[in-house]
Short mmCIF file of C-alpha atoms (C1' of nucleotides) in Angstrom, two decimals:
data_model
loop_
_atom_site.label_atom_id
_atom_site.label_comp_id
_atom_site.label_asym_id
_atom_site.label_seq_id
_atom_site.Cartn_x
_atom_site.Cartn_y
_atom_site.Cartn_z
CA UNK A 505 -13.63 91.57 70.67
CA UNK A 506 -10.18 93.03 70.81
CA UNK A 507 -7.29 93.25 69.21
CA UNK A 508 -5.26 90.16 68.59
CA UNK A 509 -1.48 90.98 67.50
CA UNK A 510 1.12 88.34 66.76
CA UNK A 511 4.19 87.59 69.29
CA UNK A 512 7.16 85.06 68.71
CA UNK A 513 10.02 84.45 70.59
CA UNK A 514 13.54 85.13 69.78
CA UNK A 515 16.74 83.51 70.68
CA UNK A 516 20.26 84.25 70.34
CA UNK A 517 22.91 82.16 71.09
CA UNK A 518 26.76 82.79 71.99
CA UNK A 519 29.91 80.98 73.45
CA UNK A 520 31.57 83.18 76.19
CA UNK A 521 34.73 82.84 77.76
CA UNK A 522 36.66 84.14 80.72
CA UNK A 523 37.28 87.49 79.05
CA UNK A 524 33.74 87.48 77.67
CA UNK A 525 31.63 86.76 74.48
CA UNK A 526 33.75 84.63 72.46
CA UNK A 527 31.82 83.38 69.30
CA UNK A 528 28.21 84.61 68.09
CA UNK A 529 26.82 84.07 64.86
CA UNK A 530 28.99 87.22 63.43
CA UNK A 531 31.79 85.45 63.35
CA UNK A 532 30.71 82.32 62.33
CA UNK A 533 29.60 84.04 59.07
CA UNK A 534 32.95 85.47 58.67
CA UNK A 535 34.35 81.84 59.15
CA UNK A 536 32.32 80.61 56.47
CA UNK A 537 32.71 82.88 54.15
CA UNK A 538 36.88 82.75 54.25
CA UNK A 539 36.28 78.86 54.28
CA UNK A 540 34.35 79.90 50.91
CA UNK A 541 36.43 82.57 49.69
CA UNK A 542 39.87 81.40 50.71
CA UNK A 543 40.67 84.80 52.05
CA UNK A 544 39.98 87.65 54.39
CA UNK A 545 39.64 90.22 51.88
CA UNK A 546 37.26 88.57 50.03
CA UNK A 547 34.67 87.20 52.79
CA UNK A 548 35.22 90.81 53.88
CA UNK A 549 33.99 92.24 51.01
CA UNK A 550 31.12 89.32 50.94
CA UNK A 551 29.67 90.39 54.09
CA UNK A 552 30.40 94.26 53.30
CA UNK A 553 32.52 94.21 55.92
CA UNK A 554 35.41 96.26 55.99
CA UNK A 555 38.73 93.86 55.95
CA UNK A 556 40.23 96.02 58.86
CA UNK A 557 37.55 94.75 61.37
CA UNK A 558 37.20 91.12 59.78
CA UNK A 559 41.00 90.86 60.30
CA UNK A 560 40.41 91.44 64.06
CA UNK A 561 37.53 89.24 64.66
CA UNK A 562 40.52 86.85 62.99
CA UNK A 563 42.81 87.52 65.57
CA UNK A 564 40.23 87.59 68.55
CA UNK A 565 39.23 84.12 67.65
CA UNK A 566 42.50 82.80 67.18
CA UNK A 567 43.85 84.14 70.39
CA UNK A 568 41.22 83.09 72.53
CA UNK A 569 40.08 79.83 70.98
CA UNK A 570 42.31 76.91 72.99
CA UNK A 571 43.85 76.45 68.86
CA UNK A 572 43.59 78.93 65.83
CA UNK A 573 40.50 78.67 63.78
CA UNK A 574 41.86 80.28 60.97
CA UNK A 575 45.05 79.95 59.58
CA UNK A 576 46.57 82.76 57.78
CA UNK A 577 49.13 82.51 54.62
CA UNK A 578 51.07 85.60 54.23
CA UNK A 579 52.52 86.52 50.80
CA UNK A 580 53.19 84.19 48.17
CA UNK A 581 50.96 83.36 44.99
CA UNK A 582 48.15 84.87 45.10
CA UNK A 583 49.30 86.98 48.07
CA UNK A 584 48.28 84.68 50.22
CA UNK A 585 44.94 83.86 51.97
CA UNK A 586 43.13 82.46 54.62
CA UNK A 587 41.99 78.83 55.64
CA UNK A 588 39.72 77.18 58.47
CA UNK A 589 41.82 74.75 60.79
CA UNK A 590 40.24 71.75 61.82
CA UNK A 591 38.99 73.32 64.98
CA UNK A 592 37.70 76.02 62.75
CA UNK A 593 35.44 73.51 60.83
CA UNK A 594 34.24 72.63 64.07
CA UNK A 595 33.42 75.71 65.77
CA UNK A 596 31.15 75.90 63.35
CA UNK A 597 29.03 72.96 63.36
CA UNK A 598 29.16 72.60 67.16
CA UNK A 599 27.49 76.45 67.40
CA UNK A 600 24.43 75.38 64.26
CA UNK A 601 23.91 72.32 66.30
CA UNK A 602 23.54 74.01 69.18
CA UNK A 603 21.46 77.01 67.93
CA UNK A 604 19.29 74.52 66.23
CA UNK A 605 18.31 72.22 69.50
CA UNK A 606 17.99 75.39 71.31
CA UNK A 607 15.57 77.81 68.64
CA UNK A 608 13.55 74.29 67.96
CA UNK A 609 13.06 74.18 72.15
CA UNK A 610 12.17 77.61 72.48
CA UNK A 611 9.69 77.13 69.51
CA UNK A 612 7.70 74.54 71.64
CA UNK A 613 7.92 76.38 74.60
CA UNK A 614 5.99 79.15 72.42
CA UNK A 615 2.39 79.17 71.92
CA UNK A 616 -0.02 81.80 72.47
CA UNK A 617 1.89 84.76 73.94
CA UNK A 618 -0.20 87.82 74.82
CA UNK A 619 1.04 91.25 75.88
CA UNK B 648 49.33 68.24 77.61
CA UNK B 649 46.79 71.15 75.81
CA UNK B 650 45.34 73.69 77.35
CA UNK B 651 42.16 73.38 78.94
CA UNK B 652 39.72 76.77 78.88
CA UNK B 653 36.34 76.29 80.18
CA UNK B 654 33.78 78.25 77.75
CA UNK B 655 29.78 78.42 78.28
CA UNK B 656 26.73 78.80 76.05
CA UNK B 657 24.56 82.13 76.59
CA UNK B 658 21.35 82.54 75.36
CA UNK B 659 19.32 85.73 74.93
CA UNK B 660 15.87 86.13 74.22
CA UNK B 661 12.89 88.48 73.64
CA UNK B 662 9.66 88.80 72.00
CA UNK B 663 9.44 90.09 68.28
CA UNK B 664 6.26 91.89 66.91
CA UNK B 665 5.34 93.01 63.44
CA UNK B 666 8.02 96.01 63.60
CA UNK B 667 10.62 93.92 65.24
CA UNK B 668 12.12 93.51 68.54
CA UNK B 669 9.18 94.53 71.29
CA UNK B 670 10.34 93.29 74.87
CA UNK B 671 13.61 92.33 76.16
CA UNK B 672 15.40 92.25 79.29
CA UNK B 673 15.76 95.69 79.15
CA UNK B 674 12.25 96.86 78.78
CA UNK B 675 11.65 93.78 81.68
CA UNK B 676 13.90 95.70 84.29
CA UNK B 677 12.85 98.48 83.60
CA UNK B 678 8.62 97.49 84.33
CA UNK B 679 10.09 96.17 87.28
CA UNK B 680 11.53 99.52 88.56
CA UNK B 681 8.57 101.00 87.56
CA UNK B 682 6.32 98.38 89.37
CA UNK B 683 9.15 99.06 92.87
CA UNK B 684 9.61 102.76 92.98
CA UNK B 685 5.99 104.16 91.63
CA UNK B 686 7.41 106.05 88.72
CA UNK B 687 9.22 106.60 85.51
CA UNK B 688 11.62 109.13 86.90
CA UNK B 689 12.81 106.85 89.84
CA UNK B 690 12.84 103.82 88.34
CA UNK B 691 15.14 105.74 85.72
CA UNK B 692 17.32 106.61 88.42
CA UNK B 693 17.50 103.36 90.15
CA UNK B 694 19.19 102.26 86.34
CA UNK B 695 21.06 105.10 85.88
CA UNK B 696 19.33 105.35 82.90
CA UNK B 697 18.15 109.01 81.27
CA UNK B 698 14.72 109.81 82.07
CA UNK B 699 14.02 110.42 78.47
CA UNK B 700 15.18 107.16 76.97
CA UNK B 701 13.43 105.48 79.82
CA UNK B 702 10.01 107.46 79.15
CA UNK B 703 10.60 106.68 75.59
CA UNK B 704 10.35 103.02 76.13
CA UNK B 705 7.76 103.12 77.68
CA UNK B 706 5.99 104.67 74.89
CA UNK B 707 6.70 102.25 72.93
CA UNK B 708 6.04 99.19 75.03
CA UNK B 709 2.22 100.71 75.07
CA UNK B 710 1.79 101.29 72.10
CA UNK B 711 2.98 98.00 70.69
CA UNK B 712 1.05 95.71 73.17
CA UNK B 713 -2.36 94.86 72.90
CA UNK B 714 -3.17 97.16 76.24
CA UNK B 715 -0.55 99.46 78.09
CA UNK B 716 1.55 97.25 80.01
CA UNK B 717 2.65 100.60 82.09
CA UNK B 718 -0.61 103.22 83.53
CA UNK B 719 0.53 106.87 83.93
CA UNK B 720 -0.26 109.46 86.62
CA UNK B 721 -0.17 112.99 85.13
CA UNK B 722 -0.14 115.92 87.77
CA UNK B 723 -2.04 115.66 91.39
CA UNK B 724 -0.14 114.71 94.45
CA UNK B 725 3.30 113.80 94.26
CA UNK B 726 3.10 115.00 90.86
CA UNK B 727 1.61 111.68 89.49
CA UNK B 728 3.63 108.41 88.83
CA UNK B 729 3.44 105.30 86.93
CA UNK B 730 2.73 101.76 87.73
CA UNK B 731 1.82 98.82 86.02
CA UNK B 732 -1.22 97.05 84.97
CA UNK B 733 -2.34 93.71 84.98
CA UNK B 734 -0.93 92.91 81.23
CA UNK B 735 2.74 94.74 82.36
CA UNK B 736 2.64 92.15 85.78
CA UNK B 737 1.74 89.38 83.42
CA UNK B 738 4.16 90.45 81.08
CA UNK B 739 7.10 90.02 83.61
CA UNK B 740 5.53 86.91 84.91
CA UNK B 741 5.89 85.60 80.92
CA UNK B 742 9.04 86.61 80.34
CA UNK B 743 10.64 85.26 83.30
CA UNK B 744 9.17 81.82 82.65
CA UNK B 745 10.33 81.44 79.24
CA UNK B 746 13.68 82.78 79.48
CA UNK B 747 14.07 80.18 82.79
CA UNK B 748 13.22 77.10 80.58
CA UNK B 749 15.18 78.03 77.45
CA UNK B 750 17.98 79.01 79.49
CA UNK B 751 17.59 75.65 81.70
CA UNK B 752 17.39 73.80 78.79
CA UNK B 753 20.54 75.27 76.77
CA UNK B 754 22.87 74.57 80.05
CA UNK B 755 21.47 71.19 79.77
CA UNK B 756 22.83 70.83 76.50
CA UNK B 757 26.27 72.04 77.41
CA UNK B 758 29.08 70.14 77.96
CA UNK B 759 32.74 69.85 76.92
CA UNK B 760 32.55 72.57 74.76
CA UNK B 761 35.80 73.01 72.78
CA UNK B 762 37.26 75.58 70.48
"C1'" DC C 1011 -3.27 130.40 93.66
"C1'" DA C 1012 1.53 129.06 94.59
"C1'" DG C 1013 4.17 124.98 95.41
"C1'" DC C 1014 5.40 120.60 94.20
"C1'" DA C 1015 6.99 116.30 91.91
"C1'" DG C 1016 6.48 113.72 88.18
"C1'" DT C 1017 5.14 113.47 83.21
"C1'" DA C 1018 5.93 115.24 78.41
"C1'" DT C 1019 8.94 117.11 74.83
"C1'" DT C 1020 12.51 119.66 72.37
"C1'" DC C 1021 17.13 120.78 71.62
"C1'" DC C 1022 22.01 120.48 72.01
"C1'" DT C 1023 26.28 118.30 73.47
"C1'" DT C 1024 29.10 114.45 74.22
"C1'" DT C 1025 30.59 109.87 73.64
"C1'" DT C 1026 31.21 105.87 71.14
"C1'" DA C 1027 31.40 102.92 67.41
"C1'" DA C 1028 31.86 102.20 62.70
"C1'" DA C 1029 33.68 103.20 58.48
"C1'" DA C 1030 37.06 105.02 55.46
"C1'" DC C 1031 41.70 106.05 54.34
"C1'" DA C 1032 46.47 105.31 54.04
"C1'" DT C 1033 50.60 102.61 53.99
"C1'" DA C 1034 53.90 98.86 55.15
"C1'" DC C 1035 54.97 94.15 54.76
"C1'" DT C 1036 55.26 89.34 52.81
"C1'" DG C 1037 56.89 85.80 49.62
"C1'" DA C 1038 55.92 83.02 45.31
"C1'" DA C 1039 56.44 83.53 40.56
"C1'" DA C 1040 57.37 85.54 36.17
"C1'" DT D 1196 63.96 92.35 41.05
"C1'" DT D 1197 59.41 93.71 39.87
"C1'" DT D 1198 54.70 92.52 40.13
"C1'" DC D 1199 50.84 91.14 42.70
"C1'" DA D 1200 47.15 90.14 45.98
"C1'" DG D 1201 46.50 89.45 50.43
"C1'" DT D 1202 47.93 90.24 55.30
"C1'" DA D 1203 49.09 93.67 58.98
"C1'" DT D 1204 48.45 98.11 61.33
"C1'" DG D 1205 47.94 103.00 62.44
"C1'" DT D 1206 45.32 107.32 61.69
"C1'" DT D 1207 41.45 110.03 60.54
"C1'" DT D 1208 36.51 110.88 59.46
"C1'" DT D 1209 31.83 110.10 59.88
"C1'" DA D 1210 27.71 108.65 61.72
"C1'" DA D 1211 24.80 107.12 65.27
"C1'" DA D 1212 23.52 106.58 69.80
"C1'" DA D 1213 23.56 108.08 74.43
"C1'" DG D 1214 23.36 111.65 77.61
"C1'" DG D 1215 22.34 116.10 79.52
"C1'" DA D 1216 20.01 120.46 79.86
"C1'" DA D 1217 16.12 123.18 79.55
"C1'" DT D 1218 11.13 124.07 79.58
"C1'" DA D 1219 6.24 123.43 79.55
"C1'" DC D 1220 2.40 120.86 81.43
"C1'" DT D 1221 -0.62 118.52 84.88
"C1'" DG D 1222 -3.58 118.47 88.87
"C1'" DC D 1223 -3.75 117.64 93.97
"C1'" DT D 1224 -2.79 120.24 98.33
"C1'" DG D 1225 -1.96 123.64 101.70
#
DNA sequence: CAGCAGTATTCCTTTTAAAACATACTGAAA
DNA sequence: TTTCAGTATGTTTTAAAAGGAATACTGCTG
């Protein structure tokens, strides 16, 4: 009798865009964690991220979302910060429910793979 | 009047194993070059891809299946070659199929996305 | 038994991406 | 008007991955 080694599918899921990927689950991490932190910095430092590339994954978004997803406060009390717009709320639910209908699918769709 | 961007769902997929990621899209085009040109070195050339690396994952894809999915010809005429067996056609053959209905079924569940 | 073409394997270079570093800038509040 | 914490941005360093080069091996064939 041979061998009999375990397989499972996979799936990733991502928005793309005219210039390309646009929103994977990277970024939706860095979402939540400003909408938990209240700041760049600090969901940088969550996700041991340096804040130089969380601050560009920022601006990608923004620019290429059809509104901001993040709105930035600049100085101030406190320095400032970081919040989720509306549309930011929603990018993320929209991608879970998404991922979710699809990984549940391709979880069916699985059963006895053999290589 | 708001701008109107039109933005897709993409969906990636591949087969995990005990030690992680095991077969791809990669790995798939690459059994497929293998299967179409009779060897490791050409179907590395038909990809622009290094011999080496190629070779290399092939190594790996026979070691972590249950049975080579790729046979190898060492020395005689032509110098040898590579093709696959049964388990690498099948292998294909599986892949295809499930990435067609998870795919299928994710544009299915896209519409009006907004960001 | 020399030639050949592909496999097998090591080593070194190059490229690329990520991380780290450094430094302005902003504006509320004490 | 100084402090402060966060945003904004360029530069440099480091690390990792990809790529290329070189060499030995294999076994049929002329």
């Amino acid at each position: 009798m041979e061998e009999n080694k375990k397989y499972t599918i996979a799936v990733r899921i991502w928005i793309e865009e005219a210039d390309g990927p646009f929103l994977g689950i990277g970024k939706i991490w860095l979402l939540e964690n400003i909408a938990k932190t209240g700041s760049i910095t600090n969901a940088a430092k969550e996700m041991k991220m340096a804040y130089r590339q969380a601050w560009q994954l920022v601006e990608e978004m923004n620019k290429r979302a059809e509104k901001p997803l993040v709105e930035k406060l600049l100085g101030g009390k406190g320095g400032g910060g970081a919040r989720l717009t509306e549309a930011g709320e929603r990018a993320i639910q929209t991608f879970y429910e998404l991922e979710k209908k699809i990984q549940d699918f391709a979880r069916k769709e699985t059963l006895n793979l053999k290589f």
